[in-house]
PDB file of C-alpha atoms and ligand atoms in Angstrom:
ATOM      1  CA  MET A1054     -38.670  28.508   3.461  1.00 54.00           C
ATOM      2  CA  SER A1055     -35.534  26.672   2.539  1.00 61.00           C
ATOM      3  CA  SER A1056     -34.090  23.506   3.896  1.00 69.00           C
ATOM      4  CA  GLN A1057     -30.919  21.647   3.133  1.00 74.00           C
ATOM      5  CA  VAL A1058     -31.271  18.073   2.024  1.00 74.00           C
ATOM      6  CA  GLU A1059     -28.375  15.706   2.641  1.00 70.00           C
ATOM      7  CA  HIS A1060     -27.903  12.923   0.104  1.00 68.00           C
ATOM      8  CA  PRO A1061     -28.183   9.484   1.795  1.00 68.00           C
ATOM      9  CA  ALA A1062     -24.663   8.626   0.613  1.00 65.00           C
ATOM     10  CA  GLY A1063     -23.349  12.048   1.671  1.00 72.00           C
ATOM     11  CA  GLY A1064     -21.678  10.510   4.705  1.00 76.00           C
ATOM     12  CA  TYR A1065     -18.948   9.102   2.465  1.00 82.00           C
ATOM     13  CA  LYS A1066     -17.347  12.552   2.463  1.00 84.00           C
ATOM     14  CA  LYS A1067     -16.173  11.820   5.984  1.00 84.00           C
ATOM     15  CA  LEU A1068     -13.863   9.191   4.495  1.00 87.00           C
ATOM     16  CA  PHE A1069     -12.041  11.940   2.613  1.00 91.00           C
ATOM     17  CA  GLU A1070     -11.527  14.182   5.630  1.00 92.00           C
ATOM     18  CA  THR A1071      -7.989  15.192   6.541  1.00 96.00           C
ATOM     19  CA  VAL A1072      -7.105  14.756  10.208  1.00 96.00           C
ATOM     20  CA  GLU A1073      -4.137  15.787  12.305  1.00 97.00           C
ATOM     21  CA  GLU A1074      -1.837  13.329  13.989  1.00 98.00           C
ATOM     22  CA  LEU A1075      -1.618  13.192  17.797  1.00 98.00           C
ATOM     23  CA  ALA A1076       1.361  14.254  19.897  1.00 97.00           C
ATOM     24  CA  THR A1077       0.637  11.604  22.532  1.00 97.00           C
ATOM     25  CA  PRO A1078      -1.920   8.794  22.978  1.00 98.00           C
ATOM     26  CA  ILE A1079      -5.310   9.929  24.293  1.00 98.00           C
ATOM     27  CA  THR A1080      -7.708   8.069  26.578  1.00 97.00           C
ATOM     28  CA  THR A1081     -10.960   6.960  25.004  1.00 97.00           C
ATOM     29  CA  HIS A1082     -14.509   6.645  26.238  1.00 96.00           C
ATOM     30  CA  VAL A1083     -15.444   2.978  26.484  1.00 95.00           C
ATOM     31  CA  THR A1084     -19.071   1.886  26.144  1.00 95.00           C
ATOM     32  CA  GLY A1085     -19.783  -1.438  27.805  1.00 96.00           C
ATOM     33  CA  ARG A1086     -17.063  -3.351  29.588  1.00 95.00           C
ATOM     34  CA  ILE A1087     -13.756  -4.665  28.292  1.00 95.00           C
ATOM     35  CA  PRO A1088     -12.566  -7.770  30.200  1.00 96.00           C
ATOM     36  CA  VAL A1089      -9.657  -6.811  32.477  1.00 96.00           C
ATOM     37  CA  TRP A1090      -7.602  -9.772  31.244  1.00 97.00           C
ATOM     38  CA  LEU A1091      -7.719  -8.486  27.667  1.00 97.00           C
ATOM     39  CA  ARG A1092      -4.439  -6.847  26.802  1.00 97.00           C
ATOM     40  CA  GLY A1093      -2.856  -5.872  23.512  1.00 97.00           C
ATOM     41  CA  SER A1094      -2.804  -3.439  20.652  1.00 97.00           C
ATOM     42  CA  LEU A1095      -4.768  -3.123  17.461  1.00 98.00           C
ATOM     43  CA  LEU A1096      -2.890  -1.459  14.609  1.00 98.00           C
ATOM     44  CA  ARG A1097      -4.717  -0.146  11.552  1.00 98.00           C
ATOM     45  CA  CYS A1098      -3.756   1.913   8.515  1.00 97.00           C
ATOM     46  CA  GLY A1099      -5.809   4.256   6.409  1.00 97.00           C
ATOM     47  CA  PRO A1100      -5.738   7.494   4.442  1.00 97.00           C
ATOM     48  CA  GLY A1101      -5.484  10.625   6.592  1.00 97.00           C
ATOM     49  CA  LEU A1102      -4.315  13.526   4.427  1.00 98.00           C
ATOM     50  CA  PHE A1103      -6.292  14.440   1.319  1.00 97.00           C
ATOM     51  CA  GLU A1104      -4.667  17.646   0.159  1.00 96.00           C
ATOM     52  CA  VAL A1105      -1.229  19.216   0.024  1.00 96.00           C
ATOM     53  CA  GLY A1106      -1.241  22.973  -0.397  1.00 92.00           C
ATOM     54  CA  SER A1107      -3.906  23.586  -3.015  1.00 92.00           C
ATOM     55  CA  GLU A1108      -3.590  20.125  -4.608  1.00 95.00           C
ATOM     56  CA  PRO A1109      -6.166  17.432  -3.757  1.00 95.00           C
ATOM     57  CA  PHE A1110      -5.779  13.655  -3.788  1.00 95.00           C
ATOM     58  CA  TYR A1111      -8.683  12.398  -5.900  1.00 93.00           C
ATOM     59  CA  HIS A1112      -9.103   8.774  -4.838  1.00 94.00           C
ATOM     60  CA  LEU A1113      -9.758   7.164  -1.461  1.00 94.00           C
ATOM     61  CA  PHE A1114      -6.609   5.061  -2.010  1.00 95.00           C
ATOM     62  CA  ASP A1115      -4.498   8.198  -2.437  1.00 96.00           C
ATOM     63  CA  GLY A1116      -4.824   9.879   0.953  1.00 97.00           C
ATOM     64  CA  GLN A1117      -1.484   9.755   2.756  1.00 98.00           C
ATOM     65  CA  ALA A1118      -0.928   6.832   5.131  1.00 98.00           C
ATOM     66  CA  LEU A1119      -1.997   7.347   8.723  1.00 98.00           C
ATOM     67  CA  LEU A1120      -1.222   4.655  11.287  1.00 98.00           C
ATOM     68  CA  HIS A1121      -3.696   4.114  14.136  1.00 98.00           C
ATOM     69  CA  LYS A1122      -3.163   2.257  17.391  1.00 98.00           C
ATOM     70  CA  PHE A1123      -5.717   1.187  19.982  1.00 98.00           C
ATOM     71  CA  GLU A1124      -4.006  -0.089  23.119  1.00 98.00           C
ATOM     72  CA  ILE A1125      -6.147  -2.152  25.448  1.00 98.00           C
ATOM     73  CA  LYS A1126      -5.024  -2.588  29.049  1.00 97.00           C
ATOM     74  CA  GLU A1127      -6.946  -3.340  32.278  1.00 96.00           C
ATOM     75  CA  GLY A1128     -10.301  -2.406  30.782  1.00 95.00           C
ATOM     76  CA  HIS A1129      -9.055   0.924  29.379  1.00 97.00           C
ATOM     77  CA  VAL A1130      -8.269   1.886  25.807  1.00 98.00           C
ATOM     78  CA  THR A1131      -5.899   4.560  24.550  1.00 98.00           C
ATOM     79  CA  TYR A1132      -5.823   5.792  20.969  1.00 98.00           C
ATOM     80  CA  TYR A1133      -2.856   7.177  19.073  1.00 98.00           C
ATOM     81  CA  ARG A1134      -2.171   8.064  15.458  1.00 98.00           C
ATOM     82  CA  ARG A1135       0.831   9.199  13.428  1.00 98.00           C
ATOM     83  CA  PHE A1136       1.399   9.784   9.758  1.00 98.00           C
ATOM     84  CA  ILE A1137       3.837   7.264   8.328  1.00 98.00           C
ATOM     85  CA  ARG A1138       6.946   9.096   7.136  1.00 98.00           C
ATOM     86  CA  THR A1139       6.881   7.558   3.675  1.00 98.00           C
ATOM     87  CA  ASP A1140       8.844   9.262   0.925  1.00 97.00           C
ATOM     88  CA  CYS A1141       5.609  10.439  -0.711  1.00 97.00           C
ATOM     89  CA  TYR A1142       4.436  12.009   2.569  1.00 98.00           C
ATOM     90  CA  VAL A1143       7.740  13.617   3.558  1.00 98.00           C
ATOM     91  CA  ARG A1144       8.327  15.035   0.088  1.00 97.00           C
ATOM     92  CA  ALA A1145       4.764  16.319  -0.203  1.00 97.00           C
ATOM     93  CA  ILE A1146       5.054  18.088   3.149  1.00 97.00           C
ATOM     94  CA  THR A1147       8.478  19.563   2.467  1.00 96.00           C
ATOM     95  CA  GLU A1148       7.752  20.613  -1.130  1.00 95.00           C
ATOM     96  CA  LYS A1149       4.130  21.644  -0.338  1.00 95.00           C
ATOM     97  CA  ARG A1150       2.806  19.834  -3.437  1.00 95.00           C
ATOM     98  CA  ILE A1151       1.970  16.270  -4.528  1.00 95.00           C
ATOM     99  CA  VAL A1152       5.294  14.839  -5.665  1.00 94.00           C
ATOM    100  CA  ILE A1153       4.571  11.143  -6.274  1.00 94.00           C
ATOM    101  CA  THR A1154       1.744   9.826  -8.462  1.00 92.00           C
ATOM    102  CA  GLU A1155      -0.839   7.840  -6.512  1.00 93.00           C
ATOM    103  CA  PHE A1156      -3.465   5.313  -7.668  1.00 93.00           C
ATOM    104  CA  GLY A1157      -5.904   7.972  -8.879  1.00 92.00           C
ATOM    105  CA  THR A1158      -3.865  11.179  -8.632  1.00 93.00           C
ATOM    106  CA  TYR A1159      -1.202  12.283 -11.071  1.00 90.00           C
ATOM    107  CA  ALA A1160       1.733  14.219  -9.640  1.00 90.00           C
ATOM    108  CA  TYR A1161       2.669  17.077 -11.938  1.00 84.00           C
ATOM    109  CA  PRO A1162       6.377  17.843 -12.421  1.00 78.00           C
ATOM    110  CA  ASP A1163       7.869  20.504 -10.199  1.00 73.00           C
ATOM    111  CA  PRO A1164       6.898  23.874 -11.699  1.00 68.00           C
ATOM    112  CA  CYS A1165      10.041  25.403 -10.185  1.00 67.00           C
ATOM    113  CA  LYS A1166      12.296  23.216 -12.306  1.00 62.00           C
ATOM    114  CA  ASN A1167      13.394  24.648 -15.607  1.00 58.00           C
ATOM    115  CA  ILE A1168      12.242  23.125 -18.856  1.00 59.00           C
ATOM    116  CA  PHE A1169      15.391  20.995 -19.259  1.00 59.00           C
ATOM    117  CA  SER A1170      15.271  19.278 -15.901  1.00 57.00           C
ATOM    118  CA  ARG A1171      11.524  18.739 -16.402  1.00 53.00           C
ATOM    119  CA  PHE A1172      12.316  17.067 -19.693  1.00 55.00           C
ATOM    120  CA  PHE A1173      14.737  14.678 -17.992  1.00 54.00           C
ATOM    121  CA  THR A1174      12.321  13.857 -15.154  1.00 54.00           C
ATOM    122  CA  TYR A1175       9.806  13.001 -17.873  1.00 52.00           C
ATOM    123  CA  PHE A1176      12.091  10.364 -19.372  1.00 52.00           C
ATOM    124  CA  GLN A1177      13.349   8.962 -16.094  1.00 54.00           C
ATOM    125  CA  GLY A1178       9.797   7.760 -15.515  1.00 60.00           C
ATOM    126  CA  VAL A1179       7.514   8.442 -12.616  1.00 65.00           C
ATOM    127  CA  GLU A1180       8.472   7.174  -9.185  1.00 85.00           C
ATOM    128  CA  VAL A1181       6.406   4.372  -7.673  1.00 92.00           C
ATOM    129  CA  THR A1182       4.491   5.305  -4.541  1.00 95.00           C
ATOM    130  CA  ASP A1183       5.304   3.981  -1.065  1.00 97.00           C
ATOM    131  CA  ASN A1184       2.055   5.319   0.440  1.00 98.00           C
ATOM    132  CA  ALA A1185       1.568   2.516   3.002  1.00 98.00           C
ATOM    133  CA  LEU A1186      -2.101   3.166   3.725  1.00 98.00           C
ATOM    134  CA  VAL A1187      -3.636  -0.275   3.187  1.00 98.00           C
ATOM    135  CA  ASN A1188      -2.478  -2.755   5.798  1.00 98.00           C
ATOM    136  CA  VAL A1189       0.021  -3.441   8.561  1.00 98.00           C
ATOM    137  CA  TYR A1190       1.332  -6.942   9.332  1.00 98.00           C
ATOM    138  CA  PRO A1191       4.064  -8.735  11.260  1.00 98.00           C
ATOM    139  CA  VAL A1192       7.218 -10.195   9.713  1.00 98.00           C
ATOM    140  CA  GLY A1193       9.280 -11.974  12.367  1.00 97.00           C
ATOM    141  CA  GLU A1194       9.310  -9.566  15.299  1.00 97.00           C
ATOM    142  CA  ASP A1195       8.890  -6.525  13.040  1.00 98.00           C
ATOM    143  CA  PHE A1196       5.851  -4.733  11.660  1.00 98.00           C
ATOM    144  CA  TYR A1197       5.417  -3.437   8.121  1.00 98.00           C
ATOM    145  CA  ALA A1198       2.830  -1.036   6.746  1.00 98.00           C
ATOM    146  CA  CYS A1199       2.120  -1.465   3.060  1.00 98.00           C
ATOM    147  CA  THR A1200       0.250  -0.607  -0.079  1.00 97.00           C
ATOM    148  CA  GLU A1201       0.298  -2.802  -3.212  1.00 96.00           C
ATOM    149  CA  THR A1202       3.612  -1.732  -4.723  1.00 95.00           C
ATOM    150  CA  ASN A1203       7.155  -3.014  -4.161  1.00 96.00           C
ATOM    151  CA  PHE A1204       7.656  -0.704  -1.172  1.00 98.00           C
ATOM    152  CA  LEU A1205       6.981  -1.733   2.433  1.00 98.00           C
ATOM    153  CA  THR A1206       7.558   0.549   5.405  1.00 98.00           C
ATOM    154  CA  LYS A1207       8.875  -0.848   8.674  1.00 98.00           C
ATOM    155  CA  ILE A1208       7.249   0.865  11.650  1.00 98.00           C
ATOM    156  CA  ASN A1209       7.711   0.758  15.421  1.00 98.00           C
ATOM    157  CA  PRO A1210       4.442  -0.599  16.895  1.00 98.00           C
ATOM    158  CA  ASP A1211       5.170   1.012  20.296  1.00 98.00           C
ATOM    159  CA  ASN A1212       5.562   4.668  19.319  1.00 98.00           C
ATOM    160  CA  LEU A1213       4.342   4.454  15.669  1.00 98.00           C
ATOM    161  CA  GLU A1214       7.617   5.867  14.381  1.00 98.00           C
ATOM    162  CA  THR A1215       8.714   5.117  10.835  1.00 98.00           C
ATOM    163  CA  LEU A1216      11.878   3.017  10.749  1.00 98.00           C
ATOM    164  CA  LYS A1217      12.784   2.240   7.144  1.00 98.00           C
ATOM    165  CA  LYS A1218      11.590   1.711   3.588  1.00 98.00           C
ATOM    166  CA  VAL A1219      12.124  -1.734   2.050  1.00 98.00           C
ATOM    167  CA  ASP A1220      12.051  -2.462  -1.685  1.00 97.00           C
ATOM    168  CA  ILE A1221      10.899  -6.095  -1.931  1.00 97.00           C
ATOM    169  CA  SER A1222      11.588  -6.194  -5.696  1.00 95.00           C
ATOM    170  CA  LYS A1223      15.297  -5.958  -4.812  1.00 96.00           C
ATOM    171  CA  ILE A1224      15.028  -9.080  -2.618  1.00 97.00           C
ATOM    172  CA  VAL A1225      12.801 -11.319  -4.719  1.00 96.00           C
ATOM    173  CA  SER A1226      11.508 -11.455  -8.292  1.00 94.00           C
ATOM    174  CA  VAL A1227       8.224  -9.500  -8.050  1.00 94.00           C
ATOM    175  CA  ASN A1228       7.088  -6.070  -9.229  1.00 92.00           C
ATOM    176  CA  GLY A1229       5.030  -5.661  -6.075  1.00 94.00           C
ATOM    177  CA  VAL A1230       3.119  -7.756  -3.549  1.00 97.00           C
ATOM    178  CA  THR A1231      -0.476  -7.590  -2.325  1.00 98.00           C
ATOM    179  CA  ALA A1232      -1.448  -5.866   0.898  1.00 98.00           C
ATOM    180  CA  HIS A1233      -3.148  -9.066   2.111  1.00 98.00           C
ATOM    181  CA  PRO A1234      -0.598 -11.747   2.957  1.00 98.00           C
ATOM    182  CA  HIS A1235      -1.413 -14.860   4.984  1.00 98.00           C
ATOM    183  CA  ILE A1236       0.436 -15.399   8.225  1.00 97.00           C
ATOM    184  CA  GLU A1237       0.739 -18.941   9.578  1.00 96.00           C
ATOM    185  CA  ASN A1238       0.761 -19.761  13.293  1.00 95.00           C
ATOM    186  CA  ASP A1239       4.560 -20.043  13.337  1.00 96.00           C
ATOM    187  CA  GLY A1240       4.900 -16.574  11.744  1.00 97.00           C
ATOM    188  CA  THR A1241       5.601 -17.666   8.156  1.00 98.00           C
ATOM    189  CA  VAL A1242       4.274 -15.038   5.742  1.00 98.00           C
ATOM    190  CA  TYR A1243       2.888 -15.973   2.300  1.00 98.00           C
ATOM    191  CA  ASN A1244       2.105 -13.360  -0.316  1.00 98.00           C
ATOM    192  CA  ILE A1245       1.635 -13.099  -4.074  1.00 98.00           C
ATOM    193  CA  GLY A1246       2.899 -10.579  -6.584  1.00 96.00           C
ATOM    194  CA  ASN A1247       2.924  -9.819 -10.283  1.00 94.00           C
ATOM    195  CA  CYS A1248       6.179 -10.442 -12.026  1.00 92.00           C
ATOM    196  CA  PHE A1249       6.591  -8.806 -15.413  1.00 84.00           C
ATOM    197  CA  GLY A1250       9.242  -7.265 -17.554  1.00 68.00           C
ATOM    198  CA  LYS A1251      11.764  -9.828 -16.296  1.00 63.00           C
ATOM    199  CA  ASN A1252      12.839 -12.118 -19.190  1.00 65.00           C
ATOM    200  CA  PHE A1253       9.891 -10.651 -21.130  1.00 68.00           C
ATOM    201  CA  SER A1254       7.467 -13.053 -19.465  1.00 83.00           C
ATOM    202  CA  ILE A1255       4.504 -12.411 -17.211  1.00 92.00           C
ATOM    203  CA  ALA A1256       3.780 -14.539 -14.164  1.00 95.00           C
ATOM    204  CA  TYR A1257       2.420 -14.460 -10.645  1.00 96.00           C
ATOM    205  CA  ASN A1258       4.900 -15.419  -7.949  1.00 97.00           C
ATOM    206  CA  ILE A1259       3.980 -16.754  -4.519  1.00 97.00           C
ATOM    207  CA  VAL A1260       6.612 -15.591  -2.045  1.00 98.00           C
ATOM    208  CA  ARG A1261       7.376 -16.854   1.439  1.00 98.00           C
ATOM    209  CA  ILE A1262       9.043 -15.027   4.300  1.00 98.00           C
ATOM    210  CA  PRO A1263      10.174 -17.380   7.099  1.00 98.00           C
ATOM    211  CA  PRO A1264       9.641 -16.573  10.784  1.00 98.00           C
ATOM    212  CA  LEU A1265      12.553 -15.229  12.838  1.00 97.00           C
ATOM    213  CA  GLN A1266      15.196 -17.952  13.057  1.00 97.00           C
ATOM    214  CA  ALA A1267      18.022 -18.770  15.459  1.00 97.00           C
ATOM    215  CA  ASP A1268      20.504 -16.633  13.499  1.00 97.00           C
ATOM    216  CA  ARG A1269      18.288 -13.567  14.338  1.00 97.00           C
ATOM    217  CA  LYS A1270      18.771 -12.323  10.747  1.00 97.00           C
ATOM    218  CA  ASP A1271      16.060 -10.058   9.318  1.00 98.00           C
ATOM    219  CA  PRO A1272      13.492 -12.549   7.899  1.00 98.00           C
ATOM    220  CA  MET A1273      12.597 -10.057   5.165  1.00 98.00           C
ATOM    221  CA  THR A1274      16.002 -10.649   3.570  1.00 97.00           C
ATOM    222  CA  LYS A1275      15.135 -14.377   3.346  1.00 98.00           C
ATOM    223  CA  CYS A1276      12.031 -13.794   1.219  1.00 98.00           C
ATOM    224  CA  GLU A1277      11.901 -16.275  -1.686  1.00 97.00           C
ATOM    225  CA  VAL A1278       9.646 -17.402  -4.526  1.00 96.00           C
ATOM    226  CA  VAL A1279       8.038 -20.784  -3.796  1.00 96.00           C
ATOM    227  CA  VAL A1280       5.598 -21.221  -6.699  1.00 95.00           C
ATOM    228  CA  GLN A1281       5.075 -19.469  -9.994  1.00 95.00           C
ATOM    229  CA  PHE A1282       1.779 -19.341 -11.870  1.00 94.00           C
ATOM    230  CA  PRO A1283       2.022 -18.426 -15.558  1.00 93.00           C
ATOM    231  CA  CYS A1284      -0.196 -15.676 -16.937  1.00 94.00           C
ATOM    232  CA  SER A1285      -2.909 -16.696 -19.410  1.00 94.00           C
ATOM    233  CA  ASP A1286      -2.304 -13.555 -21.463  1.00 92.00           C
ATOM    234  CA  ARG A1287       1.093 -12.763 -22.973  1.00 87.00           C
ATOM    235  CA  PHE A1288       0.765  -9.005 -22.566  1.00 87.00           C
ATOM    236  CA  LYS A1289      -1.742  -8.301 -19.850  1.00 92.00           C
ATOM    237  CA  PRO A1290      -1.320  -9.576 -16.298  1.00 94.00           C
ATOM    238  CA  SER A1291      -4.413  -9.662 -14.098  1.00 96.00           C
ATOM    239  CA  TYR A1292      -4.648  -7.428 -11.091  1.00 96.00           C
ATOM    240  CA  VAL A1293      -4.132  -9.528  -7.957  1.00 97.00           C
ATOM    241  CA  HIS A1294      -5.771  -8.352  -4.765  1.00 97.00           C
ATOM    242  CA  SER A1295      -5.287 -11.471  -2.638  1.00 97.00           C
ATOM    243  CA  PHE A1296      -5.274 -15.285  -2.727  1.00 98.00           C
ATOM    244  CA  GLY A1297      -6.429 -18.268  -0.704  1.00 97.00           C
ATOM    245  CA  LEU A1298      -4.408 -20.555   1.555  1.00 97.00           C
ATOM    246  CA  THR A1299      -5.556 -23.909   2.989  1.00 95.00           C
ATOM    247  CA  PRO A1300      -3.451 -26.478   4.908  1.00 93.00           C
ATOM    248  CA  ASN A1301      -2.583 -28.142   1.581  1.00 94.00           C
ATOM    249  CA  TYR A1302      -3.274 -25.664  -1.197  1.00 95.00           C
ATOM    250  CA  LEU A1303      -2.679 -22.186  -2.511  1.00 96.00           C
ATOM    251  CA  VAL A1304      -5.789 -20.939  -4.278  1.00 97.00           C
ATOM    252  CA  PHE A1305      -5.082 -18.424  -6.998  1.00 97.00           C
ATOM    253  CA  VAL A1306      -7.835 -16.798  -9.026  1.00 97.00           C
ATOM    254  CA  GLU A1307      -6.817 -15.078 -12.239  1.00 97.00           C
ATOM    255  CA  THR A1308      -9.520 -12.456 -12.746  1.00 97.00           C
ATOM    256  CA  PRO A1309     -10.569 -10.497 -15.871  1.00 97.00           C
ATOM    257  CA  VAL A1310      -9.385  -7.268 -14.239  1.00 97.00           C
ATOM    258  CA  LYS A1311      -6.363  -6.639 -16.433  1.00 96.00           C
ATOM    259  CA  ILE A1312      -3.404  -4.311 -16.246  1.00 92.00           C
ATOM    260  CA  ASN A1313      -2.656  -2.944 -19.689  1.00 89.00           C
ATOM    261  CA  LEU A1314       1.106  -3.256 -19.559  1.00 83.00           C
ATOM    262  CA  LEU A1315       1.823  -1.150 -22.621  1.00 81.00           C
ATOM    263  CA  LYS A1316      -0.243   1.623 -21.118  1.00 81.00           C
ATOM    264  CA  PHE A1317       1.290   1.020 -17.715  1.00 77.00           C
ATOM    265  CA  LEU A1318       4.855   1.329 -18.926  1.00 75.00           C
ATOM    266  CA  SER A1319       4.168   4.188 -21.298  1.00 72.00           C
ATOM    267  CA  SER A1320       1.738   6.023 -19.043  1.00 64.00           C
ATOM    268  CA  TRP A1321       4.660   6.986 -16.881  1.00 61.00           C
ATOM    269  CA  SER A1322       5.486   9.324 -19.719  1.00 60.00           C
ATOM    270  CA  LEU A1323       1.898  10.280 -20.547  1.00 65.00           C
ATOM    271  CA  TRP A1324       0.894  13.612 -19.158  1.00 68.00           C
ATOM    272  CA  GLY A1325      -1.748  13.245 -16.477  1.00 76.00           C
ATOM    273  CA  ALA A1326      -1.955   9.426 -16.326  1.00 82.00           C
ATOM    274  CA  ASN A1327      -2.183   7.463 -13.086  1.00 86.00           C
ATOM    275  CA  TYR A1328      -2.385   3.764 -12.092  1.00 88.00           C
ATOM    276  CA  MET A1329      -6.165   3.694 -12.355  1.00 88.00           C
ATOM    277  CA  ASP A1330      -6.004   4.560 -16.070  1.00 88.00           C
ATOM    278  CA  CYS A1331      -4.112   1.320 -16.801  1.00 89.00           C
ATOM    279  CA  PHE A1332      -6.856  -1.043 -15.643  1.00 93.00           C
ATOM    280  CA  GLU A1333      -9.242  -2.644 -18.116  1.00 94.00           C
ATOM    281  CA  SER A1334     -11.755  -5.484 -18.219  1.00 96.00           C
ATOM    282  CA  ASN A1335     -11.385  -8.603 -20.379  1.00 96.00           C
ATOM    283  CA  GLU A1336     -14.991  -9.422 -21.256  1.00 95.00           C
ATOM    284  CA  SER A1337     -14.308 -12.915 -22.648  1.00 96.00           C
ATOM    285  CA  MET A1338     -11.766 -14.692 -20.411  1.00 95.00           C
ATOM    286  CA  GLY A1339     -13.954 -15.461 -17.390  1.00 95.00           C
ATOM    287  CA  MET A1340     -12.180 -16.542 -14.209  1.00 95.00           C
ATOM    288  CA  LEU A1341      -9.319 -19.013 -14.023  1.00 96.00           C
ATOM    289  CA  PHE A1342      -8.767 -20.963 -10.804  1.00 96.00           C
TER     290      PHE A1342
HETATM  291 FE1  FE2 B 982      -7.541  -4.852  -0.135  1.00 97.37          FE
END
């Protein structure tokens, strides 16, 4: 007699399952009762594609960004999902291979390229991912899906179409911003990002994006640095996941989770390296508030 035993944590595999996007929103089965006055949409991001051709994405943070929408109206809920047309997604689909290195997955150079063009790609450095799978948040009247790099993707919350890619490092002095900004009641967005390689100094910059103003100009273009925190280590910035905001204070915690900058900058030319390989722990610094 044989029986199959499922490991208690085996259910995690579901998290790595690839799903297809939907052509149109579908109606859902509601358990219980949703108040008829409740009306609105819930947008959520997550990974939805875990392999391209025969190549797998190895980390949960590497699956390609899928945007979900639950629309609640008169006690009913519809569900819709579309893949965000990021550069990493579109290029993976069209080239049928992983083109851009993700957090835990290295993208190998195009095998179809000859040895000379591969050599030049090698020295141009690896492209930074725009896989916006982590969060979606409002800026003015717009919505942006994001990961933790310098790229944000503007999406249409009605039909989940991808509108445009924005490089925030071209607007303000940061290498990237977190996926967890704070949004004040008036729509002001606060976020924090690492700033390194500019003037050979390392710092953490708090940035502010104002709400939509009378001139109707894209608030994203008005993003500015409001406070800068210096880094306690000359060569290794800490990884920043998020920060605190109270009515009077910004609360920044510099953690011992360090980014090895030398590795980070050189790993773009190290065969097989990804973002995850550049993290290390500083056992002696403790936490700085
Ligand atoms: Fe997070």
